[in-house]
């Protein structure tokens, strides 16, 4: 076997230069400009719907506007206008309201009120997967019980009636408004029907609110009650509630 010649180590000191001949770049950590540029980039990437000229953002409740004060002034104004537009179109044009909600969420996704409003608009437009994401985020941030009925509705719409009933059962209903309580009843009854628990659905919807004819929820509640009675084989009892 051939022997390799042994050579002593060089006493030449090592260079402190990096192995690559390319000069190292110094990183800049200018936080505020980067945040602003990032926001502008995200907004450009997201095609925002037009806001009607008559909407100023002042239409929002004071408590909502107050929560937007943590944003940069220009961004707060834009978010306020999108939320006001969302409210304006929610009943008449749910799709447009949905896109205003997504625009607001895109700009101010760290604010619970923004995610909540965006989620409600998504529910109205039937985008239940998006709504569930928005509403869960809002609930994690604020813990508001008023969000839970909407989360339950999303779970039911996405094919999880048992999960929806579990959520509904965890809510302290005395912390909900009359409208929220009625919506929760309607969602719970729909879950019962999907699970074949038709009589339980009727019981869920039997409430004093059925007799309030001029309430905003009136028609929806009566329609749900008629559907529950019919599913339970009690069509005769359902007829008087038709309108």
Short mmCIF file of C-alpha atoms in Angstrom, two decimals:
data_model
loop_
_atom_site.label_atom_id
_atom_site.label_comp_id
_atom_site.label_asym_id
_atom_site.label_seq_id
_atom_site.Cartn_x
_atom_site.Cartn_y
_atom_site.Cartn_z
CA UNK A 1 0.00 0.00 0.00
CA UNK A 2 1.36 3.39 -0.95
CA UNK A 3 2.09 5.66 1.97
CA UNK A 4 0.97 9.24 1.82
CA UNK A 5 3.55 11.86 2.62
CA UNK A 6 2.86 13.58 5.90
CA UNK A 7 2.88 17.38 5.75
CA UNK A 8 2.96 19.59 8.81
CA UNK A 9 0.06 21.98 9.43
CA UNK A 10 0.56 25.47 8.13
CA UNK A 11 1.17 28.05 10.82
CA UNK A 12 -0.56 30.67 8.71
CA UNK A 13 -3.37 32.20 10.74
CA UNK A 14 -6.93 31.58 9.55
CA UNK A 15 -8.72 34.36 7.77
CA UNK A 16 -11.68 35.91 9.50
CA UNK A 17 -13.44 36.42 6.17
CA UNK A 18 -16.54 34.33 5.46
CA UNK A 19 -16.03 31.40 3.13
CA UNK A 20 -18.05 33.07 0.42
CA UNK A 21 -16.46 35.99 -1.37
CA UNK A 22 -19.83 37.76 -1.41
CA UNK A 23 -20.10 40.55 1.11
CA UNK A 24 -22.63 39.97 3.89
CA UNK A 25 -25.75 42.12 3.78
CA UNK A 26 -26.91 44.04 6.78
CA UNK A 27 -30.60 43.57 7.54
CA UNK A 28 -32.78 46.52 8.27
CA UNK A 29 -35.47 46.28 10.94
CA UNK A 30 -37.54 49.37 10.34
CA UNK A 31 -40.85 48.06 11.70
CA UNK A 32 -43.41 50.79 10.97
CA UNK A 33 -42.57 51.32 7.27
CA UNK A 34 -42.55 47.57 6.73
CA UNK A 35 -45.98 47.23 8.33
CA UNK A 36 -47.36 49.99 6.14
CA UNK A 37 -45.89 48.51 2.96
CA UNK A 38 -47.20 45.08 3.91
CA UNK A 39 -50.69 46.46 4.42
CA UNK A 40 -50.59 48.27 1.07
CA UNK A 41 -49.37 45.11 -0.65
CA UNK A 42 -52.18 43.04 0.88
CA UNK A 43 -54.84 45.59 -0.01
CA UNK A 44 -53.60 45.75 -3.63
CA UNK A 45 -53.73 41.97 -3.80
CA UNK A 46 -57.34 41.93 -2.55
CA UNK A 47 -59.89 43.43 -4.94
CA UNK A 48 -62.05 45.55 -2.65
CA UNK A 49 -65.65 46.38 -3.64
CA UNK A 50 -66.62 50.00 -4.26
CA UNK A 51 -68.06 51.89 -1.31
CA UNK A 52 -71.10 54.06 -2.09
CA UNK A 53 -70.23 57.75 -1.93
CA UNK A 54 -72.88 58.46 0.69
CA UNK A 55 -71.31 56.03 3.19
CA UNK A 56 -68.83 57.80 5.47
CA UNK A 57 -68.23 55.30 8.28
CA UNK A 58 -69.90 57.63 10.77
CA UNK A 59 -72.98 55.39 10.51
CA UNK A 60 -71.32 52.84 12.80
CA UNK A 61 -72.12 52.63 16.50
CA UNK A 62 -69.73 54.56 18.72
CA UNK A 63 -68.51 51.38 20.43
CA UNK A 64 -67.51 49.95 17.05
CA UNK A 65 -65.76 53.11 15.91
CA UNK A 66 -63.88 53.24 19.21
CA UNK A 67 -62.45 49.76 18.61
CA UNK A 68 -61.04 50.93 15.28
CA UNK A 69 -58.92 53.64 16.92
CA UNK A 70 -56.05 51.18 17.34
CA UNK A 71 -55.58 51.22 13.55
CA UNK A 72 -53.67 53.75 11.49
CA UNK A 73 -55.97 56.68 10.67
CA UNK A 74 -56.35 55.99 6.94
CA UNK A 75 -56.88 52.29 7.52
CA UNK A 76 -59.42 52.94 10.30
CA UNK A 77 -61.43 55.16 7.95
CA UNK A 78 -61.42 52.51 5.21
CA UNK A 79 -62.42 49.73 7.63
CA UNK A 80 -65.22 51.89 9.08
CA UNK A 81 -66.61 52.50 5.59
CA UNK A 82 -66.48 48.80 4.72
CA UNK A 83 -68.29 47.86 7.94
CA UNK A 84 -70.92 50.54 7.36
CA UNK A 85 -71.40 49.25 3.80
CA UNK A 86 -71.69 45.72 5.18
CA UNK A 87 -74.53 46.81 7.46
CA UNK A 88 -76.18 48.71 4.60
CA UNK A 89 -76.24 45.75 2.20
CA UNK A 90 -76.62 42.87 4.69
CA UNK A 91 -80.34 42.23 4.08
CA UNK A 92 -80.70 43.49 0.52
CA UNK A 93 -77.47 42.29 -1.12
CA UNK A 94 -75.76 39.63 1.07
CA UNK A 95 -73.04 38.93 -1.49
CA UNK A 96 -71.94 42.56 -1.60
CA UNK A 97 -72.09 42.73 2.21
CA UNK A 98 -69.91 39.62 2.32
CA UNK A 99 -67.20 41.23 0.19
CA UNK A 100 -67.22 44.37 2.30
CA UNK A 101 -66.80 42.11 5.34
CA UNK A 102 -63.87 40.34 3.75
CA UNK A 103 -62.29 43.67 2.85
CA UNK A 104 -62.56 44.85 6.45
CA UNK A 105 -61.19 41.54 7.74
CA UNK A 106 -58.31 41.72 5.26
CA UNK A 107 -57.39 45.16 6.57
CA UNK A 108 -58.03 44.65 10.29
CA UNK A 109 -58.10 40.92 11.00
CA UNK A 110 -56.78 41.36 14.53
CA UNK A 111 -59.90 43.15 15.74
CA UNK A 112 -62.68 40.95 17.14
CA UNK A 113 -65.51 43.24 16.04
CA UNK A 114 -64.24 43.18 12.45
CA UNK A 115 -63.99 39.38 12.34
CA UNK A 116 -67.43 39.08 13.94
CA UNK A 117 -69.13 41.37 11.41
CA UNK A 118 -67.31 39.65 8.55
CA UNK A 119 -68.47 36.28 9.87
CA UNK A 120 -72.10 37.34 10.14
CA UNK A 121 -72.03 38.64 6.57
CA UNK A 122 -70.54 35.31 5.44
CA UNK A 123 -73.39 33.46 7.19
CA UNK A 124 -75.96 35.61 5.38
CA UNK A 125 -74.26 34.88 2.06
CA UNK A 126 -74.09 31.14 2.75
CA UNK A 127 -70.27 31.00 2.94
CA UNK A 128 -70.35 28.89 6.08
CA UNK A 129 -66.75 27.68 5.95
CA UNK A 130 -65.48 31.27 5.77
CA UNK A 131 -68.01 32.33 8.39
CA UNK A 132 -66.88 29.63 10.80
CA UNK A 133 -63.26 30.72 10.49
CA UNK A 134 -64.11 34.39 11.03
CA UNK A 135 -66.48 33.76 13.94
CA UNK A 136 -64.17 31.37 15.78
CA UNK A 137 -61.39 33.94 15.52
CA UNK A 138 -63.72 36.64 16.85
CA UNK A 139 -64.81 34.45 19.76
CA UNK A 140 -61.21 33.61 20.67
CA UNK A 141 -60.45 37.32 20.83
CA UNK A 142 -63.52 38.60 22.66
CA UNK A 143 -65.26 35.62 24.27
CA UNK A 144 -68.62 37.26 23.47
CA UNK A 145 -71.50 34.75 23.90
CA UNK A 146 -73.46 36.50 21.14
CA UNK A 147 -71.09 34.94 18.58
CA UNK A 148 -71.87 31.35 19.56
CA UNK A 149 -75.34 31.08 17.95
CA UNK A 150 -73.76 31.95 14.61
CA UNK A 151 -71.00 29.38 15.15
CA UNK A 152 -73.67 26.78 15.90
CA UNK A 153 -75.49 27.72 12.69
CA UNK A 154 -72.28 27.26 10.70
CA UNK A 155 -71.63 23.82 12.20
CA UNK A 156 -75.16 22.72 11.31
CA UNK A 157 -74.86 24.05 7.76
CA UNK A 158 -71.54 22.23 7.35
CA UNK A 159 -73.13 18.91 8.32
CA UNK A 160 -72.31 18.77 12.03
CA UNK A 161 -75.70 18.91 13.81
CA UNK A 162 -74.44 17.21 16.98
CA UNK A 163 -71.58 19.68 17.27
CA UNK A 164 -74.04 22.53 16.74
CA UNK A 165 -76.31 21.23 19.52
CA UNK A 166 -73.32 20.87 21.81
CA UNK A 167 -72.44 24.52 21.23
CA UNK A 168 -76.06 25.60 21.67
CA UNK A 169 -76.27 23.77 24.98
CA UNK A 170 -73.19 25.55 26.29
CA UNK A 171 -74.63 29.04 25.85
CA UNK A 172 -76.04 31.02 28.76
CA UNK A 173 -79.16 32.24 26.95
CA UNK A 174 -79.80 35.01 29.49
CA UNK A 175 -76.75 36.74 27.99
CA UNK A 176 -78.32 36.78 24.52
CA UNK A 177 -80.70 39.31 23.01
CA UNK A 178 -84.22 38.23 22.00
CA UNK A 179 -83.14 38.03 18.36
CA UNK A 180 -80.11 35.87 19.23
CA UNK A 181 -82.24 33.55 21.36
CA UNK A 182 -84.72 33.06 18.54
CA UNK A 183 -81.94 32.39 16.02
CA UNK A 184 -80.49 29.82 18.41
CA UNK A 185 -83.88 28.09 18.72
CA UNK A 186 -84.24 27.94 14.93
CA UNK A 187 -80.75 26.46 14.52
CA UNK A 188 -81.27 23.92 17.33
CA UNK A 189 -84.62 22.82 15.91
CA UNK A 190 -83.11 22.32 12.45
CA UNK A 191 -80.42 20.13 14.04
CA UNK A 192 -83.07 18.06 15.83
CA UNK A 193 -84.92 17.49 12.56
CA UNK A 194 -81.71 16.41 10.81
CA UNK A 195 -81.14 13.90 13.61
CA UNK A 196 -84.72 12.59 13.34
CA UNK A 197 -85.74 14.17 16.66
CA UNK A 198 -88.82 15.87 15.22
CA UNK A 199 -90.90 16.16 18.40
CA UNK A 200 -87.91 17.66 20.19
CA UNK A 201 -87.68 20.23 17.39
CA UNK A 202 -91.31 21.23 18.02
CA UNK A 203 -90.62 21.61 21.74
CA UNK A 204 -87.53 23.73 21.01
CA UNK A 205 -89.58 26.17 18.93
CA UNK A 206 -92.59 26.37 21.25
CA UNK A 207 -92.06 29.77 22.83
CA UNK A 208 -93.87 33.04 23.54
CA UNK A 209 -92.06 34.70 20.63
CA UNK A 210 -94.26 32.72 18.20
CA UNK A 211 -97.14 35.05 19.03
CA UNK A 212 -95.25 38.29 18.36
CA UNK A 213 -96.43 39.02 14.83
CA UNK A 214 -94.48 42.20 14.12
CA UNK A 215 -91.08 41.00 15.34
CA UNK A 216 -88.22 40.98 12.80
CA UNK A 217 -87.75 37.26 13.37
CA UNK A 218 -91.51 36.50 13.11
CA UNK A 219 -91.70 34.89 9.68
CA UNK A 220 -88.52 32.84 10.09
CA UNK A 221 -89.62 31.50 13.48
CA UNK A 222 -93.10 30.56 12.24
CA UNK A 223 -91.66 28.92 9.11
CA UNK A 224 -89.35 26.84 11.29
CA UNK A 225 -92.26 25.90 13.58
CA UNK A 226 -94.40 24.83 10.61
CA UNK A 227 -91.50 22.72 9.27
CA UNK A 228 -91.02 21.05 12.66
CA UNK A 229 -94.73 20.24 13.05
CA UNK A 230 -94.85 18.84 9.52
CA UNK A 231 -91.73 16.73 10.10
CA UNK A 232 -93.36 15.37 13.26
CA UNK A 233 -96.47 14.33 11.28
CA UNK A 234 -98.62 17.10 12.79
CA UNK A 235 -99.58 18.98 9.63
CA UNK A 236 -103.02 19.78 11.01
CA UNK A 237 -101.45 21.79 13.81
CA UNK A 238 -99.20 23.55 11.32
CA UNK A 239 -102.01 25.01 9.14
CA UNK A 240 -103.12 27.79 11.52
CA UNK A 241 -99.55 29.13 11.53
CA UNK A 242 -99.45 29.56 7.76
CA UNK A 243 -99.72 33.11 6.45
#
